[in-house]
Amino acid sequence: MSGRRNVHIVLAGGGTAGHVNPLLSIAAAIARRDPQASLSVIGTQVGLESTLVPAAGLPMDTIEKVPFPRKPNGYMFRFPGLWKAETAKVRRILDERQADVVVGVGGYAAAPAYYAAHKAGIPIVIHEQNARAGMANKLGARWASFIGTVYDGTGLKSSAPIRRVGLPLREPIARMAAKLEANRDTTHTSAKIRLGLDPQLPMILVTGGSLGALSLNNAVSQAADTLLDLGQVVHLTGKGKIDAVRSTVATVAGESRICGLGDSSEGSYHATEYWERMDEAFAAADLVICRSGAGTVAEITALGVPAIYVPLPIGNGEQRFNAQPVVDAGGGLLVDDADFTVDWVKQHVPALVHDRTRLHAMGKAAWSYGIRDAADAMAQEVLRIASSRVGANA
């Protein structure tokens, strides 16, 4: 590339961790492949990108959140003016950043970036992490040069190549996947020890995300006595929900059975609101009970952990679509939220945990379905497209 200028890559999107984490993983992979590449991000001031992007050391340009109107109301009449203003702002940002390619992951900042890039003749690369694509990526797909997805059949329509590349993993998850691939049994045992668990006993991990899941918390805590007969439980209750879980477990199984995670208590029901090192929690788990957000499913399958998925019962069933291909591949079970009761837990979980052959087969199927090199695959396509544009303009 001697004689050429460095490539300038603008990443756009955000709002939730499901958008921001893949964006940051792609950016990190680009930087590893081409340390001279110039990277920046377009986001909003209200999404998680406002804190996570600067923390990752990337410069960020902010625009206002301009969601597409979904029903007739006053906002629908204000939208055209807001859209025009923000897309003009994005065009100025792209000019100032000398963008060679725009990489979008969906979210509020992505749609204006796609539109402005298209108008400026700048190539677009898209990553879609959901089983059913969102509105921003459906818009951008019209003009994209390459689209990477986590799932097949996302509903995106484009003349560009669309390839299932997987979810760009957070760095701790990627490192843990490499350890598990090298020596699964040792890594699994070591993770239990680091969490203060008994390495000889099966561990059931329960997580509903950072805010928790009330139905999961209720059903699992009410079945605490049954689950503790199987081994040990790590229950990440979510913010503000730990007191109710502790109270139920104390009533069902006894106060002495409850303890925190990573401490020296004698209990075997480890409850805490949140755990930063989810890579270790997943690696230590013999079975996970969880929601089926796109990121959760992708990380669990990348690590090859068997899971019971209980989709969040809202929207158009997006979480069910996320988990269904894994379940079809034999890597987990799918249970409707309304069916996931204390009775269901008591009737089904013990048989599954006792059946080590079945658990092993589920974990192996999950690993086979999972993809661990998505960030590198996306980075390769981004740099190929950006370098071609730089070379053409040299």
mmCIF file of C-alpha atoms in Angstrom:
data_model
loop_
_atom_site.group_PDB
_atom_site.id
_atom_site.type_symbol
_atom_site.label_atom_id
_atom_site.label_comp_id
_atom_site.label_asym_id
_atom_site.label_seq_id
_atom_site.Cartn_x
_atom_site.Cartn_y
_atom_site.Cartn_z
ATOM 1 C CA MET A 1 0.000 0.000 0.000
ATOM 2 C CA SER A 2 3.064 2.230 -0.354
ATOM 3 C CA GLY A 3 2.154 5.587 -1.866
ATOM 4 C CA ARG A 4 -1.473 5.299 -0.825
ATOM 5 C CA ARG A 5 -3.076 7.127 2.069
ATOM 6 C CA ASN A 6 -4.411 5.176 5.029
ATOM 7 C CA VAL A 7 -8.009 3.984 4.849
ATOM 8 C CA HIS A 8 -10.671 5.946 6.738
ATOM 9 C CA ILE A 9 -13.504 3.881 8.151
ATOM 10 C CA VAL A 10 -16.620 5.275 9.824
ATOM 11 C CA LEU A 11 -18.740 2.893 11.903
ATOM 12 C CA ALA A 12 -22.337 3.826 12.665
ATOM 13 C CA GLY A 13 -25.096 2.568 14.935
ATOM 14 C CA GLY A 14 -25.805 1.824 18.545
ATOM 15 C CA GLY A 15 -28.473 2.322 21.145
ATOM 16 C CA THR A 16 -28.210 -1.012 22.927
ATOM 17 C CA ALA A 17 -25.335 -3.287 23.890
ATOM 18 C CA GLY A 18 -26.577 -5.624 21.150
ATOM 19 C CA HIS A 19 -25.559 -2.994 18.612
ATOM 20 C CA VAL A 20 -22.561 -1.410 20.312
ATOM 21 C CA ASN A 21 -20.618 -4.546 21.279
ATOM 22 C CA PRO A 22 -20.483 -5.922 17.701
ATOM 23 C CA LEU A 23 -19.506 -2.469 16.439
ATOM 24 C CA LEU A 24 -16.589 -2.302 18.877
ATOM 25 C CA SER A 25 -15.533 -5.870 18.080
ATOM 26 C CA ILE A 26 -15.448 -5.092 14.358
ATOM 27 C CA ALA A 27 -13.460 -1.923 15.019
ATOM 28 C CA ALA A 28 -10.927 -3.836 17.136
ATOM 29 C CA ALA A 29 -10.521 -6.488 14.425
ATOM 30 C CA ILE A 30 -9.972 -3.797 11.781
ATOM 31 C CA ALA A 31 -7.306 -2.183 13.972
ATOM 32 C CA ARG A 32 -5.545 -5.533 14.426
ATOM 33 C CA ARG A 33 -5.487 -6.166 10.693
ATOM 34 C CA ASP A 34 -4.525 -2.618 9.727
ATOM 35 C CA PRO A 35 -3.085 -0.590 12.636
ATOM 36 C CA GLN A 36 -2.817 2.451 10.338
ATOM 37 C CA ALA A 37 -6.532 2.532 9.542
ATOM 38 C CA SER A 38 -8.382 5.633 10.752
ATOM 39 C CA LEU A 39 -11.490 4.656 12.727
ATOM 40 C CA SER A 40 -14.359 6.756 14.068
ATOM 41 C CA VAL A 41 -17.964 6.194 15.118
ATOM 42 C CA ILE A 42 -21.266 7.976 14.484
ATOM 43 C CA GLY A 43 -23.727 7.509 17.339
ATOM 44 C CA THR A 44 -26.221 9.314 19.518
ATOM 45 C CA GLN A 45 -25.796 10.918 22.921
ATOM 46 C CA VAL A 46 -28.538 8.774 24.447
ATOM 47 C CA GLY A 47 -27.422 5.279 23.470
ATOM 48 C CA LEU A 48 -24.873 3.073 25.206
ATOM 49 C CA GLU A 49 -22.353 4.099 22.554
ATOM 50 C CA SER A 50 -22.052 7.468 24.315
ATOM 51 C CA THR A 51 -20.070 5.763 27.084
ATOM 52 C CA LEU A 52 -18.779 2.525 25.532
ATOM 53 C CA VAL A 53 -17.213 4.066 22.411
ATOM 54 C CA PRO A 54 -15.072 6.661 24.229
ATOM 55 C CA ALA A 55 -14.115 3.981 26.761
ATOM 56 C CA ALA A 56 -12.780 1.919 23.845
ATOM 57 C CA GLY A 57 -10.596 4.842 22.774
ATOM 58 C CA LEU A 58 -12.483 5.633 19.563
ATOM 59 C CA PRO A 59 -13.518 9.141 18.493
ATOM 60 C CA MET A 60 -17.285 9.579 18.166
ATOM 61 C CA ASP A 61 -19.393 12.122 16.289
ATOM 62 C CA THR A 62 -22.928 12.458 17.608
ATOM 63 C CA ILE A 63 -26.217 13.063 15.856
ATOM 64 C CA GLU A 64 -29.767 13.305 17.129
ATOM 65 C CA LYS A 65 -31.927 10.216 17.392
ATOM 66 C CA VAL A 66 -34.421 10.193 14.498
ATOM 67 C CA PRO A 67 -36.585 7.050 14.683
ATOM 68 C CA PHE A 68 -38.791 6.185 11.729
ATOM 69 C CA PRO A 69 -42.492 6.966 12.342
ATOM 70 C CA ARG A 70 -44.449 3.806 13.060
ATOM 71 C CA LYS A 71 -47.953 5.268 13.300
ATOM 72 C CA PRO A 72 -49.807 8.422 12.243
ATOM 73 C CA ASN A 73 -49.172 11.164 14.803
ATOM 74 C CA GLY A 74 -47.634 14.616 15.126
ATOM 75 C CA TYR A 75 -44.111 13.265 14.950
ATOM 76 C CA MET A 76 -44.787 11.884 11.478
ATOM 77 C CA PHE A 77 -45.086 15.460 10.184
ATOM 78 C CA ARG A 78 -41.880 16.589 11.939
ATOM 79 C CA PHE A 79 -39.874 13.595 10.760
ATOM 80 C CA PRO A 80 -38.969 14.834 7.232
ATOM 81 C CA GLY A 81 -37.356 18.015 8.587
ATOM 82 C CA LEU A 82 -35.505 16.141 11.338
ATOM 83 C CA TRP A 83 -34.313 13.512 8.866
ATOM 84 C CA LYS A 84 -33.048 16.150 6.446
ATOM 85 C CA ALA A 85 -31.126 17.944 9.188
ATOM 86 C CA GLU A 86 -29.451 14.840 10.577
ATOM 87 C CA THR A 87 -28.549 13.330 7.217
ATOM 88 C CA ALA A 88 -26.971 16.669 6.254
ATOM 89 C CA LYS A 89 -24.984 16.574 9.493
ATOM 90 C CA VAL A 90 -23.849 13.021 8.740
ATOM 91 C CA ARG A 91 -22.755 14.063 5.252
ATOM 92 C CA ARG A 92 -20.539 16.752 6.797
ATOM 93 C CA ILE A 93 -19.093 14.206 9.226
ATOM 94 C CA LEU A 94 -18.306 11.774 6.419
ATOM 95 C CA ASP A 95 -16.587 14.546 4.476
ATOM 96 C CA GLU A 96 -14.553 15.636 7.498
ATOM 97 C CA ARG A 97 -13.564 12.048 8.301
ATOM 98 C CA GLN A 98 -12.725 11.373 4.616
ATOM 99 C CA ALA A 99 -14.732 8.170 4.867
ATOM 100 C CA ASP A 100 -13.807 5.384 2.464
ATOM 101 C CA VAL A 101 -16.500 3.051 3.778
ATOM 102 C CA VAL A 102 -19.380 3.245 6.257
ATOM 103 C CA VAL A 103 -19.906 0.191 8.455
ATOM 104 C CA GLY A 104 -23.339 -0.016 10.050
ATOM 105 C CA VAL A 105 -24.712 -2.317 12.735
ATOM 106 C CA GLY A 106 -28.258 -0.992 12.932
ATOM 107 C CA GLY A 107 -29.787 1.327 15.508
ATOM 108 C CA TYR A 108 -30.831 4.961 15.359
ATOM 109 C CA ALA A 109 -27.549 6.367 14.038
ATOM 110 C CA ALA A 110 -27.212 3.810 11.267
ATOM 111 C CA ALA A 111 -30.085 4.844 8.984
ATOM 112 C CA PRO A 112 -28.954 8.472 8.462
ATOM 113 C CA ALA A 113 -25.407 7.209 7.944
ATOM 114 C CA TYR A 114 -26.515 4.742 5.258
ATOM 115 C CA TYR A 115 -28.525 7.398 3.446
ATOM 116 C CA ALA A 116 -25.761 10.010 3.551
ATOM 117 C CA ALA A 117 -23.125 7.489 2.470
ATOM 118 C CA HIS A 118 -25.266 6.395 -0.465
ATOM 119 C CA LYS A 119 -25.783 9.997 -1.581
ATOM 120 C CA ALA A 120 -22.029 10.609 -1.321
ATOM 121 C CA GLY A 121 -21.122 7.464 -3.241
ATOM 122 C CA ILE A 122 -19.390 5.882 -0.247
ATOM 123 C CA PRO A 123 -19.539 2.073 -0.007
ATOM 124 C CA ILE A 124 -21.659 0.588 2.785
ATOM 125 C CA VAL A 125 -20.992 -2.578 4.779
ATOM 126 C CA ILE A 126 -23.700 -3.866 7.123
ATOM 127 C CA HIS A 127 -23.764 -6.308 10.004
ATOM 128 C CA GLU A 128 -27.189 -7.613 11.073
ATOM 129 C CA GLN A 129 -27.219 -9.417 14.417
ATOM 130 C CA ASN A 130 -30.914 -10.282 14.659
ATOM 131 C CA ALA A 131 -32.821 -13.144 13.094
ATOM 132 C CA ARG A 132 -35.240 -10.553 11.691
ATOM 133 C CA ALA A 133 -33.587 -7.403 10.410
ATOM 134 C CA GLY A 134 -34.497 -3.985 11.772
ATOM 135 C CA MET A 135 -35.686 -1.006 9.739
ATOM 136 C CA ALA A 136 -32.317 0.755 9.557
ATOM 137 C CA ASN A 137 -30.520 -2.236 8.061
ATOM 138 C CA LYS A 138 -33.394 -2.903 5.676
ATOM 139 C CA LEU A 139 -32.889 0.624 4.364
ATOM 140 C CA GLY A 140 -29.116 0.311 4.113
ATOM 141 C CA ALA A 141 -29.287 -3.100 2.436
ATOM 142 C CA ARG A 142 -30.573 -1.409 -0.738
ATOM 143 C CA TRP A 143 -27.184 0.236 -1.237
ATOM 144 C CA ALA A 144 -24.779 -2.115 0.541
ATOM 145 C CA SER A 145 -21.595 -3.613 -0.909
ATOM 146 C CA PHE A 146 -21.515 -6.454 1.616
ATOM 147 C CA ILE A 147 -23.821 -7.718 4.379
ATOM 148 C CA GLY A 148 -22.768 -10.039 7.177
ATOM 149 C CA THR A 149 -25.434 -11.702 9.333
ATOM 150 C CA VAL A 150 -25.682 -13.862 12.418
ATOM 151 C CA TYR A 151 -28.628 -15.827 10.984
ATOM 152 C CA ASP A 152 -29.807 -16.957 7.590
ATOM 153 C CA GLY A 153 -33.155 -15.655 6.372
ATOM 154 C CA THR A 154 -33.057 -12.207 8.000
ATOM 155 C CA GLY A 155 -35.409 -10.686 5.434
ATOM 156 C CA LEU A 156 -32.755 -8.321 4.041
ATOM 157 C CA LYS A 157 -33.005 -7.741 0.300
ATOM 158 C CA SER A 158 -29.898 -6.594 -1.517
ATOM 159 C CA SER A 159 -27.898 -7.031 -4.685
ATOM 160 C CA ALA A 160 -24.803 -7.287 -2.452
ATOM 161 C CA PRO A 161 -23.388 -10.571 -1.140
ATOM 162 C CA ILE A 162 -25.155 -11.644 2.073
ATOM 163 C CA ARG A 163 -23.187 -14.126 4.178
ATOM 164 C CA ARG A 164 -23.725 -15.651 7.598
ATOM 165 C CA VAL A 165 -20.561 -14.610 9.421
ATOM 166 C CA GLY A 166 -21.820 -14.851 13.014
ATOM 167 C CA LEU A 167 -21.761 -12.269 15.782
ATOM 168 C CA PRO A 168 -18.530 -10.339 16.341
ATOM 169 C CA LEU A 169 -17.680 -11.482 19.847
ATOM 170 C CA ARG A 170 -16.626 -9.378 22.785
ATOM 171 C CA GLU A 171 -12.923 -9.900 23.436
ATOM 172 C CA PRO A 172 -13.369 -11.827 26.738
ATOM 173 C CA ILE A 173 -15.799 -14.224 25.040
ATOM 174 C CA ALA A 174 -13.430 -14.701 22.097
ATOM 175 C CA ARG A 175 -10.524 -15.469 24.455
ATOM 176 C CA MET A 176 -12.634 -17.934 26.425
ATOM 177 C CA ALA A 177 -13.733 -19.686 23.224
ATOM 178 C CA ALA A 178 -10.077 -20.196 22.309
ATOM 179 C CA LYS A 179 -9.368 -21.674 25.748
ATOM 180 C CA LEU A 180 -12.338 -24.018 25.504
ATOM 181 C CA GLU A 181 -11.258 -25.147 22.067
ATOM 182 C CA ALA A 182 -7.754 -25.901 23.369
ATOM 183 C CA ASN A 183 -8.860 -27.823 26.473
ATOM 184 C CA ARG A 184 -12.540 -27.806 27.336
ATOM 185 C CA ASP A 185 -12.470 -29.872 30.533
ATOM 186 C CA THR A 186 -9.619 -27.929 32.153
ATOM 187 C CA THR A 187 -11.108 -24.559 31.193
ATOM 188 C CA HIS A 188 -14.545 -25.586 32.499
ATOM 189 C CA THR A 189 -13.113 -26.733 35.837
ATOM 190 C CA SER A 190 -10.867 -23.684 36.190
ATOM 191 C CA ALA A 191 -13.803 -21.339 35.589
ATOM 192 C CA LYS A 192 -15.766 -23.015 38.394
ATOM 193 C CA ILE A 193 -12.846 -22.652 40.802
ATOM 194 C CA ARG A 194 -12.357 -18.967 39.943
ATOM 195 C CA LEU A 195 -16.035 -18.339 40.720
ATOM 196 C CA GLY A 196 -15.732 -20.061 44.092
ATOM 197 C CA LEU A 197 -17.814 -23.068 42.996
ATOM 198 C CA ASP A 198 -17.374 -26.761 43.665
ATOM 199 C CA PRO A 199 -15.623 -28.101 40.531
ATOM 200 C CA GLN A 200 -17.109 -31.561 41.077
ATOM 201 C CA LEU A 201 -20.771 -30.496 41.041
ATOM 202 C CA PRO A 202 -22.917 -29.537 38.025
ATOM 203 C CA MET A 203 -23.673 -25.808 37.828
ATOM 204 C CA ILE A 204 -26.889 -24.308 36.442
ATOM 205 C CA LEU A 205 -26.513 -20.676 35.369
ATOM 206 C CA VAL A 206 -29.643 -18.515 35.308
ATOM 207 C CA THR A 207 -29.542 -15.091 33.669
ATOM 208 C CA GLY A 208 -32.125 -12.715 32.286
ATOM 209 C CA GLY A 209 -29.656 -10.010 31.323
ATOM 210 C CA SER A 210 -28.702 -6.856 33.199
ATOM 211 C CA LEU A 211 -32.318 -6.068 34.133
ATOM 212 C CA GLY A 212 -33.200 -9.676 34.895
ATOM 213 C CA ALA A 213 -36.270 -11.641 33.852
ATOM 214 C CA LEU A 214 -39.087 -11.870 36.379
ATOM 215 C CA SER A 215 -40.570 -15.114 35.056
ATOM 216 C CA LEU A 216 -37.169 -16.847 35.095
ATOM 217 C CA ASN A 217 -36.425 -15.533 38.573
ATOM 218 C CA ASN A 218 -39.753 -16.717 39.944
ATOM 219 C CA ALA A 219 -39.764 -20.204 38.411
ATOM 220 C CA VAL A 220 -36.138 -20.990 39.245
ATOM 221 C CA SER A 221 -36.134 -19.620 42.790
ATOM 222 C CA GLN A 222 -39.369 -21.494 43.586
ATOM 223 C CA ALA A 223 -37.674 -24.699 42.391
ATOM 224 C CA ALA A 224 -34.507 -24.037 44.416
ATOM 225 C CA ASP A 225 -34.797 -27.177 46.541
ATOM 226 C CA THR A 226 -35.061 -29.406 43.470
ATOM 227 C CA LEU A 227 -32.204 -27.665 41.650
ATOM 228 C CA LEU A 228 -29.874 -27.798 44.657
ATOM 229 C CA ASP A 229 -30.370 -31.549 44.811
ATOM 230 C CA LEU A 230 -28.713 -31.590 41.374
ATOM 231 C CA GLY A 231 -25.671 -29.501 42.302
ATOM 232 C CA GLN A 232 -25.263 -25.731 42.475
ATOM 233 C CA VAL A 233 -26.983 -22.696 41.009
ATOM 234 C CA VAL A 234 -25.555 -19.355 39.908
ATOM 235 C CA HIS A 235 -28.480 -16.939 39.599
ATOM 236 C CA LEU A 236 -27.872 -13.497 38.097
ATOM 237 C CA THR A 237 -31.108 -11.846 39.135
ATOM 238 C CA GLY A 238 -30.806 -8.478 37.417
ATOM 239 C CA LYS A 239 -30.793 -5.051 38.974
ATOM 240 C CA GLY A 240 -33.233 -4.570 41.847
ATOM 241 C CA LYS A 241 -34.489 -8.152 41.836
ATOM 242 C CA ILE A 242 -32.142 -9.976 44.186
ATOM 243 C CA ASP A 243 -34.135 -9.452 47.404
ATOM 244 C CA ALA A 244 -37.202 -11.225 46.028
ATOM 245 C CA VAL A 245 -35.083 -14.150 44.793
ATOM 246 C CA ARG A 246 -33.222 -14.489 48.088
ATOM 247 C CA SER A 247 -36.493 -14.419 50.031
ATOM 248 C CA THR A 248 -38.039 -17.152 47.894
ATOM 249 C CA VAL A 249 -34.953 -19.376 48.029
ATOM 250 C CA ALA A 250 -34.774 -18.954 51.806
ATOM 251 C CA THR A 251 -38.400 -20.060 52.121
ATOM 252 C CA VAL A 252 -38.064 -23.004 49.736
ATOM 253 C CA ALA A 253 -34.572 -24.293 50.505
ATOM 254 C CA GLY A 254 -33.414 -22.543 53.669
ATOM 255 C CA GLU A 255 -31.445 -19.372 54.356
ATOM 256 C CA SER A 256 -28.183 -21.281 54.792
ATOM 257 C CA ARG A 257 -28.244 -22.422 51.147
ATOM 258 C CA ILE A 258 -27.977 -18.848 49.808
ATOM 259 C CA CYS A 259 -24.690 -17.051 49.231
ATOM 260 C CA GLY A 260 -23.057 -14.600 46.857
ATOM 261 C CA LEU A 261 -20.813 -15.406 43.929
ATOM 262 C CA GLY A 262 -17.073 -15.530 44.344
ATOM 263 C CA ASP A 263 -17.175 -15.405 48.142
ATOM 264 C CA SER A 264 -16.257 -18.052 50.693
ATOM 265 C CA SER A 265 -19.770 -18.811 51.938
ATOM 266 C CA GLU A 266 -20.876 -22.402 52.335
ATOM 267 C CA GLY A 267 -24.146 -22.079 50.423
ATOM 268 C CA SER A 268 -24.667 -23.529 46.963
ATOM 269 C CA TYR A 269 -27.332 -21.133 45.624
ATOM 270 C CA HIS A 270 -25.136 -18.262 44.446
ATOM 271 C CA ALA A 271 -27.252 -15.171 43.833
ATOM 272 C CA THR A 272 -26.030 -11.785 42.666
ATOM 273 C CA GLU A 273 -27.573 -9.006 40.594
ATOM 274 C CA TYR A 274 -24.901 -8.872 37.914
ATOM 275 C CA TRP A 275 -21.581 -10.447 36.990
ATOM 276 C CA GLU A 276 -19.070 -8.640 34.806
ATOM 277 C CA ARG A 277 -17.141 -11.743 33.700
ATOM 278 C CA MET A 278 -19.874 -13.522 31.789
ATOM 279 C CA ASP A 279 -17.199 -15.394 29.865
ATOM 280 C CA GLU A 280 -16.258 -17.202 33.080
ATOM 281 C CA ALA A 281 -19.879 -17.716 34.122
ATOM 282 C CA PHE A 282 -20.740 -19.311 30.758
ATOM 283 C CA ALA A 283 -17.574 -21.426 30.744
ATOM 284 C CA ALA A 284 -18.332 -22.730 34.246
ATOM 285 C CA ALA A 285 -21.940 -23.615 33.420
ATOM 286 C CA ASP A 286 -23.132 -27.140 32.686
ATOM 287 C CA LEU A 287 -26.514 -25.729 31.660
ATOM 288 C CA VAL A 288 -27.756 -22.176 31.095
ATOM 289 C CA ILE A 289 -31.331 -20.968 31.571
ATOM 290 C CA CYS A 290 -31.745 -17.612 29.839
ATOM 291 C CA ARG A 291 -33.585 -15.284 27.499
ATOM 292 C CA SER A 292 -32.667 -15.494 23.819
ATOM 293 C CA GLY A 293 -31.448 -12.087 22.786
ATOM 294 C CA ALA A 294 -29.192 -12.218 19.726
ATOM 295 C CA GLY A 295 -26.034 -11.524 21.711
ATOM 296 C CA THR A 296 -26.824 -14.079 24.388
ATOM 297 C CA VAL A 297 -27.534 -16.840 21.873
ATOM 298 C CA ALA A 298 -24.433 -16.051 19.827
ATOM 299 C CA GLU A 299 -22.126 -16.031 22.854
ATOM 300 C CA ILE A 300 -23.529 -19.235 24.352
ATOM 301 C CA THR A 301 -23.220 -21.094 21.059
ATOM 302 C CA ALA A 302 -19.735 -19.688 20.427
ATOM 303 C CA LEU A 303 -18.737 -21.247 23.751
ATOM 304 C CA GLY A 304 -20.644 -24.480 23.132
ATOM 305 C CA VAL A 305 -22.844 -24.429 26.251
ATOM 306 C CA PRO A 306 -26.229 -26.232 26.313
ATOM 307 C CA ALA A 307 -29.099 -23.913 27.155
ATOM 308 C CA ILE A 308 -32.792 -23.644 27.876
ATOM 309 C CA TYR A 309 -33.975 -20.557 26.006
ATOM 310 C CA VAL A 310 -37.066 -18.714 27.250
ATOM 311 C CA PRO A 311 -37.776 -15.958 24.693
ATOM 312 C CA LEU A 312 -38.985 -12.584 25.882
ATOM 313 C CA PRO A 313 -42.689 -12.555 24.945
ATOM 314 C CA ILE A 314 -42.849 -9.136 23.293
ATOM 315 C CA GLY A 315 -42.613 -7.653 19.813
ATOM 316 C CA ASN A 316 -42.853 -9.901 16.790
ATOM 317 C CA GLY A 317 -41.241 -12.891 18.454
ATOM 318 C CA GLU A 318 -37.696 -11.808 17.597
ATOM 319 C CA GLN A 319 -36.132 -13.729 20.468
ATOM 320 C CA ARG A 320 -37.825 -16.962 19.402
ATOM 321 C CA PHE A 321 -36.352 -16.526 15.930
ATOM 322 C CA ASN A 322 -32.912 -16.060 17.512
ATOM 323 C CA ALA A 323 -33.042 -19.343 19.410
ATOM 324 C CA GLN A 324 -34.945 -21.534 16.966
ATOM 325 C CA PRO A 325 -32.005 -22.385 14.641
ATOM 326 C CA VAL A 326 -29.859 -23.428 17.615
ATOM 327 C CA VAL A 327 -32.649 -25.610 18.973
ATOM 328 C CA ASP A 328 -33.198 -27.117 15.514
ATOM 329 C CA ALA A 329 -29.470 -27.949 15.451
ATOM 330 C CA GLY A 330 -29.784 -29.744 18.797
ATOM 331 C CA GLY A 331 -27.964 -27.141 20.868
ATOM 332 C CA GLY A 332 -30.730 -26.226 23.288
ATOM 333 C CA LEU A 333 -34.379 -26.298 24.298
ATOM 334 C CA LEU A 334 -36.987 -23.623 23.626
ATOM 335 C CA VAL A 335 -39.732 -22.927 26.174
ATOM 336 C CA ASP A 336 -42.451 -20.286 25.922
ATOM 337 C CA ASP A 337 -42.396 -17.760 28.734
ATOM 338 C CA ALA A 338 -45.935 -18.704 29.794
ATOM 339 C CA ASP A 339 -44.917 -22.374 30.045
ATOM 340 C CA PHE A 340 -41.742 -21.749 32.040
ATOM 341 C CA THR A 341 -43.144 -22.351 35.510
ATOM 342 C CA VAL A 342 -41.838 -23.917 38.691
ATOM 343 C CA ASP A 343 -43.584 -27.143 37.675
ATOM 344 C CA TRP A 344 -41.860 -27.130 34.276
ATOM 345 C CA VAL A 345 -38.478 -26.609 35.930
ATOM 346 C CA LYS A 346 -39.029 -29.467 38.375
ATOM 347 C CA GLN A 347 -40.294 -31.818 35.676
ATOM 348 C CA HIS A 348 -37.642 -31.193 33.017
ATOM 349 C CA VAL A 349 -34.401 -29.785 34.410
ATOM 350 C CA PRO A 350 -33.426 -32.707 36.707
ATOM 351 C CA ALA A 351 -33.695 -35.265 33.904
ATOM 352 C CA LEU A 352 -31.595 -33.065 31.630
ATOM 353 C CA VAL A 353 -28.852 -32.431 34.185
ATOM 354 C CA HIS A 354 -28.679 -36.123 35.120
ATOM 355 C CA ASP A 355 -28.332 -37.103 31.456
ATOM 356 C CA ARG A 356 -24.668 -36.212 30.933
ATOM 357 C CA THR A 357 -24.656 -37.820 27.485
ATOM 358 C CA ARG A 358 -27.509 -35.614 26.320
ATOM 359 C CA LEU A 359 -25.940 -32.481 27.830
ATOM 360 C CA HIS A 360 -22.652 -33.244 26.110
ATOM 361 C CA ALA A 361 -24.418 -33.741 22.781
ATOM 362 C CA MET A 362 -26.298 -30.442 23.192
ATOM 363 C CA GLY A 363 -23.074 -28.622 23.987
ATOM 364 C CA LYS A 364 -21.339 -30.143 20.981
ATOM 365 C CA ALA A 365 -24.245 -29.137 18.729
ATOM 366 C CA ALA A 366 -24.201 -25.605 20.135
ATOM 367 C CA TRP A 367 -20.450 -25.360 19.458
ATOM 368 C CA SER A 368 -20.944 -26.594 15.889
ATOM 369 C CA TYR A 369 -23.644 -23.999 15.289
ATOM 370 C CA GLY A 370 -21.648 -21.176 16.872
ATOM 371 C CA ILE A 371 -19.201 -18.999 14.940
ATOM 372 C CA ARG A 372 -16.075 -17.587 16.547
ATOM 373 C CA ASP A 373 -14.355 -15.536 13.812
ATOM 374 C CA ALA A 374 -17.101 -13.081 12.849
ATOM 375 C CA ALA A 375 -15.170 -9.930 13.762
ATOM 376 C CA ASP A 376 -12.236 -10.948 11.567
ATOM 377 C CA ALA A 377 -14.546 -11.910 8.712
ATOM 378 C CA MET A 378 -16.224 -8.499 8.845
ATOM 379 C CA ALA A 379 -12.896 -6.668 9.169
ATOM 380 C CA GLN A 380 -11.548 -8.473 6.115
ATOM 381 C CA GLU A 381 -14.504 -7.394 3.969
ATOM 382 C CA VAL A 382 -14.426 -3.814 5.269
ATOM 383 C CA LEU A 383 -10.720 -3.412 4.550
ATOM 384 C CA ARG A 384 -11.045 -5.034 1.136
ATOM 385 C CA ILE A 385 -13.774 -2.601 0.114
ATOM 386 C CA ALA A 386 -12.068 0.434 1.681
ATOM 387 C CA SER A 387 -8.681 -0.411 0.116
ATOM 388 C CA SER A 388 -10.286 -0.842 -3.314
ATOM 389 C CA ARG A 389 -11.802 2.621 -3.062
ATOM 390 C CA VAL A 390 -8.530 4.187 -1.904
ATOM 391 C CA GLY A 391 -6.674 2.467 -4.743
ATOM 392 C CA ALA A 392 -9.241 3.593 -7.323
ATOM 393 C CA ASN A 393 -8.937 7.198 -6.132
ATOM 394 C CA ALA A 394 -5.132 7.191 -5.855
#
